[in-house]
PDB file of C-alpha atoms in Angstrom:
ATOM      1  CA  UNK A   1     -64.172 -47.002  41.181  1.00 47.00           C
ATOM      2  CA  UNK A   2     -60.277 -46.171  41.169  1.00 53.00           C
ATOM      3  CA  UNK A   3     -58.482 -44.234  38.475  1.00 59.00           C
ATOM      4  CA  UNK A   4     -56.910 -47.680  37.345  1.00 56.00           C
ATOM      5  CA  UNK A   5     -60.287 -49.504  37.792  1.00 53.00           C
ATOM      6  CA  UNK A   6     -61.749 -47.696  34.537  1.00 58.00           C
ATOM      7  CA  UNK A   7     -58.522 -47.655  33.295  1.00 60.00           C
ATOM      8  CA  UNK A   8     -58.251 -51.544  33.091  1.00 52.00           C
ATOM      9  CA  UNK A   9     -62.427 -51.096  31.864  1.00 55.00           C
ATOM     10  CA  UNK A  10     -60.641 -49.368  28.684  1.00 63.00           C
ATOM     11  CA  UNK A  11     -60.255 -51.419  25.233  1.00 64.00           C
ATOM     12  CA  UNK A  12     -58.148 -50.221  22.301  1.00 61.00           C
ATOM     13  CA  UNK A  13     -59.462 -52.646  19.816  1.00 59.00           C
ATOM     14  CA  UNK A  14     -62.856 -51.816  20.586  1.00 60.00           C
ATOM     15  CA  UNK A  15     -65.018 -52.089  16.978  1.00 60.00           C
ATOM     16  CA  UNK A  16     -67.528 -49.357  17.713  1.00 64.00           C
ATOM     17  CA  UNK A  17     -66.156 -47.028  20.559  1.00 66.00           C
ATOM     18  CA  UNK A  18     -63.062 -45.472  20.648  1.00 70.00           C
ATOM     19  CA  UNK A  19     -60.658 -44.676  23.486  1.00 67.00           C
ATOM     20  CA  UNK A  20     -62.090 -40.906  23.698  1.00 69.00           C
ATOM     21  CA  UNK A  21     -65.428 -42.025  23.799  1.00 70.00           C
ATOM     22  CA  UNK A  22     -65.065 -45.023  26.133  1.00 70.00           C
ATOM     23  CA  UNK A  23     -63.434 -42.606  28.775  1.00 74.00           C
ATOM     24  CA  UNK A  24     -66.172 -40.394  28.539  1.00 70.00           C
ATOM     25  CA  UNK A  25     -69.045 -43.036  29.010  1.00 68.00           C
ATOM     26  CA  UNK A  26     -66.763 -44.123  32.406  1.00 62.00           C
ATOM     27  CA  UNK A  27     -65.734 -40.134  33.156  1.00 66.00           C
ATOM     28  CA  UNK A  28     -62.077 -41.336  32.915  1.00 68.00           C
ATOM     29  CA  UNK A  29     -60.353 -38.184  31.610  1.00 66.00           C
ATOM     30  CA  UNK A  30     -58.838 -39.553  28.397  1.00 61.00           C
ATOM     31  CA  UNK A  31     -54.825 -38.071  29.318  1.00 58.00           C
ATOM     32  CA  UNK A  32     -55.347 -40.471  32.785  1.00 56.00           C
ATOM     33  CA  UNK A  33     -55.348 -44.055  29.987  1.00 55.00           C
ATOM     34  CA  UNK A  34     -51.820 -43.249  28.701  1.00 57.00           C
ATOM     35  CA  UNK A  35     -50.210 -42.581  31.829  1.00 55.00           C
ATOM     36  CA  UNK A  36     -47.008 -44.896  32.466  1.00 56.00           C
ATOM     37  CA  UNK A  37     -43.835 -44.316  31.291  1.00 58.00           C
ATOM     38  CA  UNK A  38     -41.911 -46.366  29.049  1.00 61.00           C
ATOM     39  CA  UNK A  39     -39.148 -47.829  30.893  1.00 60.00           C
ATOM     40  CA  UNK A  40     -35.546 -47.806  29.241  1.00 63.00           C
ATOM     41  CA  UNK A  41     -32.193 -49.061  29.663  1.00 71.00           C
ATOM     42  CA  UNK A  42     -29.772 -46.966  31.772  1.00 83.00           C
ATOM     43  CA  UNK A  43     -27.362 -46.094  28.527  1.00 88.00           C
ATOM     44  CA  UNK A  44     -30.506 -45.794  26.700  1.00 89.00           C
ATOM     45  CA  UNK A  45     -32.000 -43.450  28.776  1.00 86.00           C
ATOM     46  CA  UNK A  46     -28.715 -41.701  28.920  1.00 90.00           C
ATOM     47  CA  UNK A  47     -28.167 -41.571  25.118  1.00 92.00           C
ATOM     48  CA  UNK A  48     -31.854 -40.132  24.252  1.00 91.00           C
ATOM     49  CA  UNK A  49     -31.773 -36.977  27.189  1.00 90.00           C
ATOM     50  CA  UNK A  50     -28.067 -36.219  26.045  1.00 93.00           C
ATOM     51  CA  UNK A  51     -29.544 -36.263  21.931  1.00 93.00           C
ATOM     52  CA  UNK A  52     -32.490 -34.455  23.183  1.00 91.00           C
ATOM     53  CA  UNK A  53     -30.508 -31.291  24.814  1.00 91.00           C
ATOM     54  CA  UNK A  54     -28.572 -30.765  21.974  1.00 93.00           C
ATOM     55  CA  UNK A  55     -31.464 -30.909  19.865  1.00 89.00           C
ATOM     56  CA  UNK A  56     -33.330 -28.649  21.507  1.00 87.00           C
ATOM     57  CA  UNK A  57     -30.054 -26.143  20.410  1.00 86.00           C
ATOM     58  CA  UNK A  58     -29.469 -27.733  17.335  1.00 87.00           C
ATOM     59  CA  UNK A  59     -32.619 -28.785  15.335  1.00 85.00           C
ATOM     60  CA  UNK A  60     -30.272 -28.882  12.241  1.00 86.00           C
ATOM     61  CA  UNK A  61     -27.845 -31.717  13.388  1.00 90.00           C
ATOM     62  CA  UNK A  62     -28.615 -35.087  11.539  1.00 91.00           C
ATOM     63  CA  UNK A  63     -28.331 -38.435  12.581  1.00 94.00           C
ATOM     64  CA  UNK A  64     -24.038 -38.287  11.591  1.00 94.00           C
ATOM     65  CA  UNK A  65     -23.446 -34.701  13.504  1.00 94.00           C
ATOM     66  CA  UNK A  66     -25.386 -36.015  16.911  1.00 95.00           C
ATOM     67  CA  UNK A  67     -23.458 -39.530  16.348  1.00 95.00           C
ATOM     68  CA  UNK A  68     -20.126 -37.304  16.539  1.00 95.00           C
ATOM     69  CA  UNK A  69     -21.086 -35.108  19.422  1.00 95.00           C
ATOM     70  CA  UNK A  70     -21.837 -37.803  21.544  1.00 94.00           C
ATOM     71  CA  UNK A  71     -18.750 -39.547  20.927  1.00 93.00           C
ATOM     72  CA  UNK A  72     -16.621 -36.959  20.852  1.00 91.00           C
ATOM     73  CA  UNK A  73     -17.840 -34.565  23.128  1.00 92.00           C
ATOM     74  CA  UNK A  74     -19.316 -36.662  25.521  1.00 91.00           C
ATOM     75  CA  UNK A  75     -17.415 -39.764  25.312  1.00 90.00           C
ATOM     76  CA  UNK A  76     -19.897 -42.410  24.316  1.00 90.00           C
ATOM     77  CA  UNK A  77     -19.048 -45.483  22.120  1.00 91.00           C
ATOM     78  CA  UNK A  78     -22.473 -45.601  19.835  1.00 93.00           C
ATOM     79  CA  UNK A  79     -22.858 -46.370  16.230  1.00 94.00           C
ATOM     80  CA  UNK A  80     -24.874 -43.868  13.642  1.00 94.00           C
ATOM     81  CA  UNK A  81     -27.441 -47.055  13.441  1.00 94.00           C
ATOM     82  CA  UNK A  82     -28.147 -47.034  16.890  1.00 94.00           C
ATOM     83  CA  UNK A  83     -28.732 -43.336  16.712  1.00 94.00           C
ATOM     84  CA  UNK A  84     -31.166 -43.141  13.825  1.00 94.00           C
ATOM     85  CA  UNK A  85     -32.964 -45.848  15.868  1.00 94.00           C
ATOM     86  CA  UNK A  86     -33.055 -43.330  18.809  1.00 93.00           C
ATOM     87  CA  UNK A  87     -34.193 -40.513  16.446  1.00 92.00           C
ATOM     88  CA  UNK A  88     -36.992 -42.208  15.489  1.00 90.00           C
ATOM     89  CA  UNK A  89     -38.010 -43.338  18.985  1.00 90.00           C
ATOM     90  CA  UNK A  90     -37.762 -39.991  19.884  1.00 89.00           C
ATOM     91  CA  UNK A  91     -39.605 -38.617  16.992  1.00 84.00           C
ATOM     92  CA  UNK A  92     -36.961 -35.854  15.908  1.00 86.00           C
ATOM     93  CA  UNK A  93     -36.898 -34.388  12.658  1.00 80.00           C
ATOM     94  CA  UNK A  94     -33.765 -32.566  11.447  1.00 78.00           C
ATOM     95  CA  UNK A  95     -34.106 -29.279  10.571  1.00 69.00           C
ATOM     96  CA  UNK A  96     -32.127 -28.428   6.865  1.00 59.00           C
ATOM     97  CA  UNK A  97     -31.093 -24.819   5.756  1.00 51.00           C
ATOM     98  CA  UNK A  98     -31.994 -25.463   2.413  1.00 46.00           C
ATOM     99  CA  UNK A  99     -34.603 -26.699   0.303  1.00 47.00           C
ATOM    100  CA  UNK A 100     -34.944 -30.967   1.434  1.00 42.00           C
ATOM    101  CA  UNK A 101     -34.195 -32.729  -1.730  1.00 35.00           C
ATOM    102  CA  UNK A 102     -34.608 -36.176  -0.106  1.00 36.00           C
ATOM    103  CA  UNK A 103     -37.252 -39.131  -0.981  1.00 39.00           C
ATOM    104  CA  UNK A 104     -40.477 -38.067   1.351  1.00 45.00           C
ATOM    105  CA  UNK A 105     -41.988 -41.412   3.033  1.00 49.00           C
ATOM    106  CA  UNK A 106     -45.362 -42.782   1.887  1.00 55.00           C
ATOM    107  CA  UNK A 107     -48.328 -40.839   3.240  1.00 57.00           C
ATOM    108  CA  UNK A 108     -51.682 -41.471   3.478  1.00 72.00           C
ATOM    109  CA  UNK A 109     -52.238 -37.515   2.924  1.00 83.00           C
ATOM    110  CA  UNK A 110     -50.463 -34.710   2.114  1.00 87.00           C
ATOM    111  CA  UNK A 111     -51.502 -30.737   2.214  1.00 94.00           C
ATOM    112  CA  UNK A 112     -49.623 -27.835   1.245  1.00 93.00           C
ATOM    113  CA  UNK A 113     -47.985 -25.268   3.267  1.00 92.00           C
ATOM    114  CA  UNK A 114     -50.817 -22.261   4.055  1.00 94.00           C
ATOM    115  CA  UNK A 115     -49.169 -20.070   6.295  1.00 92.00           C
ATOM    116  CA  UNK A 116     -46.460 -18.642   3.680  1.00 88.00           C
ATOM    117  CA  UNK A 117     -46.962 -14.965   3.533  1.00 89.00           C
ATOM    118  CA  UNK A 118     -49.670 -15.243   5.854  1.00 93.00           C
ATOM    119  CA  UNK A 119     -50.823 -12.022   7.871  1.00 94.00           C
ATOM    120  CA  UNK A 120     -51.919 -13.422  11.333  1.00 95.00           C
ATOM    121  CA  UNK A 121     -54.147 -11.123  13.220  1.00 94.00           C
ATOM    122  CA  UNK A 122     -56.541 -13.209  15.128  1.00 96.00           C
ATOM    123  CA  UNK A 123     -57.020 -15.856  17.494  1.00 98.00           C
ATOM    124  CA  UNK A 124     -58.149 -19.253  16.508  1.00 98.00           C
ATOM    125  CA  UNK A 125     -57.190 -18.147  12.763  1.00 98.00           C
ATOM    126  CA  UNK A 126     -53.841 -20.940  12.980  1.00 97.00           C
ATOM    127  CA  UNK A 127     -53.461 -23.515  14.735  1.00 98.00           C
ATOM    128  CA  UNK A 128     -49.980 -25.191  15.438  1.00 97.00           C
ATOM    129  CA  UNK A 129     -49.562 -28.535  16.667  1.00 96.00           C
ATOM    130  CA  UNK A 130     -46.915 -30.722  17.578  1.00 95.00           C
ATOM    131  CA  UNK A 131     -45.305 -34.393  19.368  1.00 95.00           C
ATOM    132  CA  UNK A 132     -42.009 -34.179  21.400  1.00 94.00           C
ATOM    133  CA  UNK A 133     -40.478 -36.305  23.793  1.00 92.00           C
ATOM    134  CA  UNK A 134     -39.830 -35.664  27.295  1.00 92.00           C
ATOM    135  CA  UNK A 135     -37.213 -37.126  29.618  1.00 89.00           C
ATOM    136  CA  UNK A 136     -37.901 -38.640  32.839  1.00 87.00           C
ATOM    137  CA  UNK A 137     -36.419 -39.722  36.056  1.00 82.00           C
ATOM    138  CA  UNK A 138     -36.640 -43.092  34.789  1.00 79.00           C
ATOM    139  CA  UNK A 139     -38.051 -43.685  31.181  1.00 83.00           C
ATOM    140  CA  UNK A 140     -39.994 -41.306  28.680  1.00 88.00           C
ATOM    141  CA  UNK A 141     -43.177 -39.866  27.680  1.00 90.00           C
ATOM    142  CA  UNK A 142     -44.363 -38.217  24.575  1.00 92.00           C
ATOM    143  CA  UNK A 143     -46.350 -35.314  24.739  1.00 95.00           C
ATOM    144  CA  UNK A 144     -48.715 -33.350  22.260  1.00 96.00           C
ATOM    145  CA  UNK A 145     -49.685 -30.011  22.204  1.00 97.00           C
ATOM    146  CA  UNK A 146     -51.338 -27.047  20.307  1.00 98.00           C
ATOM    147  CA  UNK A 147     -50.998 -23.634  20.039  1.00 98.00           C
ATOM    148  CA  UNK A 148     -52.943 -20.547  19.079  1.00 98.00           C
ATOM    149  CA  UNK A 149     -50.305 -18.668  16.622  1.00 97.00           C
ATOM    150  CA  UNK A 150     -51.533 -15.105  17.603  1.00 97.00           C
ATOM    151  CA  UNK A 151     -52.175 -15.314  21.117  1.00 98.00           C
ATOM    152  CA  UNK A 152     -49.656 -18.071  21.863  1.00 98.00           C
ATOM    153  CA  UNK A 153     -51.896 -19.790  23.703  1.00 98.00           C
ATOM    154  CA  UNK A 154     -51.514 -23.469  24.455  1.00 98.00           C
ATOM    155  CA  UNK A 155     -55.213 -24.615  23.691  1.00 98.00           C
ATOM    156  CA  UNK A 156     -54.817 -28.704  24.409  1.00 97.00           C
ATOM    157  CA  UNK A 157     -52.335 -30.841  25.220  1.00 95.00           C
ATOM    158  CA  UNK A 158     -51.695 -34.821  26.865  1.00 93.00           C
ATOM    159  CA  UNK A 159     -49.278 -37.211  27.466  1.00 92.00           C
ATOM    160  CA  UNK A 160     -48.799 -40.981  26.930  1.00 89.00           C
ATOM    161  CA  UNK A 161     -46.688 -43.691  26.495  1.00 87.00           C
ATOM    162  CA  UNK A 162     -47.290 -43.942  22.748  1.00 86.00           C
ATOM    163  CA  UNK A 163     -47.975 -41.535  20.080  1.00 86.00           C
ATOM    164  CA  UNK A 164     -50.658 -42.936  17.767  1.00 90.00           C
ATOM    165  CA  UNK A 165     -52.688 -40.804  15.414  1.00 94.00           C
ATOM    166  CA  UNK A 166     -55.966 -41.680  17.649  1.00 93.00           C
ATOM    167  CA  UNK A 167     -54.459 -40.173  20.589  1.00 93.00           C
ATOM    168  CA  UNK A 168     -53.675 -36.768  18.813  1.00 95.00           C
ATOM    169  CA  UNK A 169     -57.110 -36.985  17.055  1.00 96.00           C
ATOM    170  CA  UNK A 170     -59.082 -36.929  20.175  1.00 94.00           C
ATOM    171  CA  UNK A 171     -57.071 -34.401  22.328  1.00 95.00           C
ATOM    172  CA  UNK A 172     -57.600 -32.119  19.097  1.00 97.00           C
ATOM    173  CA  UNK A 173     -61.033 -32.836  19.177  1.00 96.00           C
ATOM    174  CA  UNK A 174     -61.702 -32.235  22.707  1.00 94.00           C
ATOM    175  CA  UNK A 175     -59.690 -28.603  21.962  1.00 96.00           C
ATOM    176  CA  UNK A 176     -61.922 -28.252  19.481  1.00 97.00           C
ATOM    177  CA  UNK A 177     -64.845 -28.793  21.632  1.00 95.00           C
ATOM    178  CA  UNK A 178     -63.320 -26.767  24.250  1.00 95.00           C
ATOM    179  CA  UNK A 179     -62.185 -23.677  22.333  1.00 96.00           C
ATOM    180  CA  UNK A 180     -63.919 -24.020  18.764  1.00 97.00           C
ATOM    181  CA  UNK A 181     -62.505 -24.455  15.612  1.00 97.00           C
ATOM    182  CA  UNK A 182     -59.525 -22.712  14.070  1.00 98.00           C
ATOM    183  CA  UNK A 183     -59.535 -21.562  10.393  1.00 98.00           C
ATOM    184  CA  UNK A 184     -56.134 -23.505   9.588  1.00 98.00           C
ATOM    185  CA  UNK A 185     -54.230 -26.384  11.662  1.00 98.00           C
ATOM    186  CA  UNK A 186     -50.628 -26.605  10.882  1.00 96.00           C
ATOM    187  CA  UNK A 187     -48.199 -29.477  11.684  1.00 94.00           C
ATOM    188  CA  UNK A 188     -45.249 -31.360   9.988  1.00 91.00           C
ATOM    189  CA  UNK A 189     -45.637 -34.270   8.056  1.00 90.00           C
ATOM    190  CA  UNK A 190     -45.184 -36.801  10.588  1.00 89.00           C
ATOM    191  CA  UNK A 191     -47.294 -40.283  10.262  1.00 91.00           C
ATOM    192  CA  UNK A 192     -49.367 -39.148  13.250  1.00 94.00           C
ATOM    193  CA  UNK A 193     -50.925 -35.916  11.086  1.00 95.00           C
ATOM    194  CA  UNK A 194     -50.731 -37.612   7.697  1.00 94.00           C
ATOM    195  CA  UNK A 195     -53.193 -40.554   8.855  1.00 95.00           C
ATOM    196  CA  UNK A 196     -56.752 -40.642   7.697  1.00 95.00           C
ATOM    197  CA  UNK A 197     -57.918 -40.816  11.108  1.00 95.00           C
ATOM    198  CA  UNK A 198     -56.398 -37.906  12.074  1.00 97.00           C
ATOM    199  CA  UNK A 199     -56.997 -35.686   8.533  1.00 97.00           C
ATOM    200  CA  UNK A 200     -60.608 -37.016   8.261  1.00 96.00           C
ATOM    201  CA  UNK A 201     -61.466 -35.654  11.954  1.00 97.00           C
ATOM    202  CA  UNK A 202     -60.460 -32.416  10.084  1.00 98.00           C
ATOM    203  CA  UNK A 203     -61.960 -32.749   7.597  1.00 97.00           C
ATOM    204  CA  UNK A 204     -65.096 -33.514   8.962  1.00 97.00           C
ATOM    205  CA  UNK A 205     -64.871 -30.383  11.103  1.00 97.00           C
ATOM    206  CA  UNK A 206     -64.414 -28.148   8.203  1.00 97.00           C
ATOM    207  CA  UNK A 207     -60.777 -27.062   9.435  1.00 98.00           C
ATOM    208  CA  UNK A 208     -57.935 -25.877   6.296  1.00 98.00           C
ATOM    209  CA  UNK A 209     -55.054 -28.281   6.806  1.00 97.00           C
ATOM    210  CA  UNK A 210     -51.623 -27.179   6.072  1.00 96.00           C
ATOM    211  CA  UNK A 211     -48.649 -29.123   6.441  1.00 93.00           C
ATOM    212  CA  UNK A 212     -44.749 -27.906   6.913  1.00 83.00           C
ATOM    213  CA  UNK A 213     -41.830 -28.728   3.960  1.00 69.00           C
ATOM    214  CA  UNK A 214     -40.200 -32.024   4.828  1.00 60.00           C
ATOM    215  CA  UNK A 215     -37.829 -31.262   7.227  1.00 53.00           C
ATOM    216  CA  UNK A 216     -38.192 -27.727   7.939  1.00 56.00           C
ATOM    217  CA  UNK A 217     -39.731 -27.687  11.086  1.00 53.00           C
ATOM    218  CA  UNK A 218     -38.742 -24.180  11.081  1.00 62.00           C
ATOM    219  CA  UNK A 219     -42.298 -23.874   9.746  1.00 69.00           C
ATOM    220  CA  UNK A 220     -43.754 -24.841  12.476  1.00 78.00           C
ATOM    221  CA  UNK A 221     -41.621 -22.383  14.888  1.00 87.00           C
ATOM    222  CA  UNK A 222     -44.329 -21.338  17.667  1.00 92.00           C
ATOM    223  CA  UNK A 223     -44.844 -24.702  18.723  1.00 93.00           C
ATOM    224  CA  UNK A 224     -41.229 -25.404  18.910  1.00 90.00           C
ATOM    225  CA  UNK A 225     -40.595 -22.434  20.984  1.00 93.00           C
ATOM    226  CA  UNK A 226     -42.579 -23.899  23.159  1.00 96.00           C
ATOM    227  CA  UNK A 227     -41.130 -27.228  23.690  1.00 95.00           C
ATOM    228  CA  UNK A 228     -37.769 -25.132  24.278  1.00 94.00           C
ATOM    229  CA  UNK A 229     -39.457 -23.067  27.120  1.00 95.00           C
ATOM    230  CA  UNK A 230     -41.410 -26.126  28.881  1.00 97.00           C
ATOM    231  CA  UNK A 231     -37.935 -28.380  28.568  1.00 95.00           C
ATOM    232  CA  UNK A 232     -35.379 -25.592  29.726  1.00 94.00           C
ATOM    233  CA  UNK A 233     -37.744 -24.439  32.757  1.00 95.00           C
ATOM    234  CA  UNK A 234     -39.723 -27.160  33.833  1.00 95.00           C
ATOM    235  CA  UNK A 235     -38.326 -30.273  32.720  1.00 94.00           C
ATOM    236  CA  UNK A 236     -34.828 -30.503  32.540  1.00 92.00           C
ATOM    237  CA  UNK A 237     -34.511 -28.901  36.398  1.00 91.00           C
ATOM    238  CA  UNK A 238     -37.028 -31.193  38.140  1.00 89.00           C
ATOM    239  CA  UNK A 239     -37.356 -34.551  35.879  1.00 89.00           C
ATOM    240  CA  UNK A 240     -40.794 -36.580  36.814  1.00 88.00           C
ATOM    241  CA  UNK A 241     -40.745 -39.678  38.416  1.00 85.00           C
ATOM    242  CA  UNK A 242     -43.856 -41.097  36.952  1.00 80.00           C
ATOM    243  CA  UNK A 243     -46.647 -40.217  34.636  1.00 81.00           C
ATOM    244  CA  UNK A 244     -48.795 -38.455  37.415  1.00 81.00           C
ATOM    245  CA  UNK A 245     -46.000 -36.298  38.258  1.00 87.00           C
ATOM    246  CA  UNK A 246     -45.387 -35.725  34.553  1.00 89.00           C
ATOM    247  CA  UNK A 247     -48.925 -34.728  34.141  1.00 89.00           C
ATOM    248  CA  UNK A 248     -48.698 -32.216  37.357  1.00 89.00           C
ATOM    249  CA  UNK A 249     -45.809 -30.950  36.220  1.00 93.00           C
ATOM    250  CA  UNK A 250     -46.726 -29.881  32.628  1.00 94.00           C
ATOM    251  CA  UNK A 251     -50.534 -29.083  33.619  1.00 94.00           C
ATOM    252  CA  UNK A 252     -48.573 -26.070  36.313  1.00 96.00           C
ATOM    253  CA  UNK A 253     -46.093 -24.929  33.785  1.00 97.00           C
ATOM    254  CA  UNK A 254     -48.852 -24.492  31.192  1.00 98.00           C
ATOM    255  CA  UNK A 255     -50.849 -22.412  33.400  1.00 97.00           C
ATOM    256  CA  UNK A 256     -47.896 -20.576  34.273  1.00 98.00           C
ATOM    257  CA  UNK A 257     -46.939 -20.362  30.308  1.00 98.00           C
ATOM    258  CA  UNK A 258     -50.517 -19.299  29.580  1.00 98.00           C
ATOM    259  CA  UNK A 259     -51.371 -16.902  32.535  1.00 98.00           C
ATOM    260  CA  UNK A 260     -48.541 -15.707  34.059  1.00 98.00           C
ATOM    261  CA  UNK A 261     -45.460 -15.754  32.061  1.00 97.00           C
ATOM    262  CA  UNK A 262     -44.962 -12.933  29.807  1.00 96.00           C
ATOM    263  CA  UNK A 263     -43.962 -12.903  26.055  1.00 93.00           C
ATOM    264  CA  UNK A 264     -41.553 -10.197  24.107  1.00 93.00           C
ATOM    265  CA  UNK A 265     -43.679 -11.049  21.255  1.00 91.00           C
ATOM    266  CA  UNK A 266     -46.677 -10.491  22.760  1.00 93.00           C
ATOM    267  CA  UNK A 267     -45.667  -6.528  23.675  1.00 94.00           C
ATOM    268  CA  UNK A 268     -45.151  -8.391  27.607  1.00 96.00           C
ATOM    269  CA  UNK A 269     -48.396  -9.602  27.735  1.00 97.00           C
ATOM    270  CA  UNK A 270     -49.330 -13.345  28.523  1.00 97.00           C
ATOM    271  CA  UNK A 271     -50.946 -15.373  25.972  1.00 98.00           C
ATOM    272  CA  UNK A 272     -54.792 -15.727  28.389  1.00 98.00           C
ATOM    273  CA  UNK A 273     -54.266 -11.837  28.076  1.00 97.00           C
ATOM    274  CA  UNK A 274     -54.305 -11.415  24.601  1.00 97.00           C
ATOM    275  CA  UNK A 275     -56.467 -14.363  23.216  1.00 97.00           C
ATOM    276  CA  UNK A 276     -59.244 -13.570  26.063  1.00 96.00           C
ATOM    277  CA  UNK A 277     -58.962  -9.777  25.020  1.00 94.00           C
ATOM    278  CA  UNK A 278     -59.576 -10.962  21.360  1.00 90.00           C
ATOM    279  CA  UNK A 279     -62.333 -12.850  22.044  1.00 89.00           C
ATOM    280  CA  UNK A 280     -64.474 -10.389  23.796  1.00 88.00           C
ATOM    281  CA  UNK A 281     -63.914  -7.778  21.550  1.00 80.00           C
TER     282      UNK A 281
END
């Protein structure tokens, strides 16, 4: 049976099963089921890669500063509405120097911050995790990842069309499976992370949740470094044409991240160096 056979096999709404396990009773790896792209309008498409390179520089410009950079530095005729609309699409959270003294949005949970003051010195003690959005040939894809904060290892990752709490659940659980269980798992407090299906999986695993400030994703730095690194040298040079050749790109540049290239932080090791070094000693 074909790749988009068992796809077409798969049903969201499914009472009893859910996507994870329904791919593994048809050995359809889960990342395969969220595979196309969402197509976009030309201007659209145009308006959301443009936002997304300068945000990737400037994680402090809001909704008004991106409006003016694209008019005035680019030349584009858009409206701040139209941009907050893209922002949320593309789920970007502005980054504020100071303390965010705004109304947070209704969450199902909410955890403190952990990691303040926190000495890290071993693998699978934090856990950082995290949903961007990545530009395509033609259309978009999300993608989520986590990271091992000492080693800098990217544990688990996927990509799909959509970026619903289940989806993030199960590729966490899988790294989980895969890797074991980290002492604390750290992300922002995006609707994703704050949902009981996605906290109770945590729960249930005995796992520390901590959650960043309202927009400071500053908090959540290791993660974000990564997203700059993929983008700048994978990404932005060679965009994908489809989901496949999203997936084959990512799944090369995070072997290459993870065995090959070499961090300053890391005293020019790579991050399979250190976190496999850990491990067996």
């Amino acid at each position: 049976m074909s790749t988009e056979d068992k796809r077409k096999l798969i049903c969201p709404s499914h009472h009893h099963l859910s996507i994870h396990k329904q791919c593994k009773i048809i050995e359809l790896p889960h990342s395969s089921y969220y595979f196309k792209s969402k197509g976009v309008s030309t201007l659209k498409q145009q308006l959301m890669n443009a936002i997304d390179r300068k945000f990737l520089d400037c994680p402090f410009y809001g909704v008004k500063r991106m409006t003016v950079h694209l008019c005035k530095d680019l030349g584009y005729f858009v409206g701040e509405k139209r941009i907050r609309r893209l922002y949320k699409l593309m789920n970007l959270r502005t980054i504020y120097p100071k303390k965010n003294l705004s109304r947070s949005n209704k969450a199902d949970y909410k955890f403190p911050y952990l990691l303040r003051n926190l000495k890290i010195e071993r693998i699978n003690q934090v856990w950082q995790a995290d949903i961007t959005y990545i530009p395509m040939f033609r259309g978009f894809m999300y993608m989520f990842a986590i990271i091992d904060v000492y080693s800098r290892k990217i544990m688990g990752w996927g990509v799909s069309n959509t970026m619903n709490a289940e989806w993030c659940r199960d590729i966490m659980l899988e790294t989980i499976e895969k890797h074991g269980k980290p002492d604390i798992f750290n992300t922002d407090q995006g609707s994703q992370f704050t949902s009981s299906i996605f906290v109770r999986a945590l729960q249930d695993a005995e796992v520390q949740i901590s959650m960043d400030g309202k927009g400071r994703a500053i908090d959540n730095i290791y993660i974000e470094r990564f997203w700059g690194s993929l983008k700048r040298e994978k990404i932005y040079l060679n965009p994908p044409n489809a989901g496949m050749d999203l997936y084959q790109k990512v799944n090369a540049y995070v072997t290459f991240y993870n065995t090959i290239r070499r961090h300053d932080s890391l005293d020019d090791e790579t991050p399979d160096t250190v976190y496999y070094a850990k491990k067996a000693s």
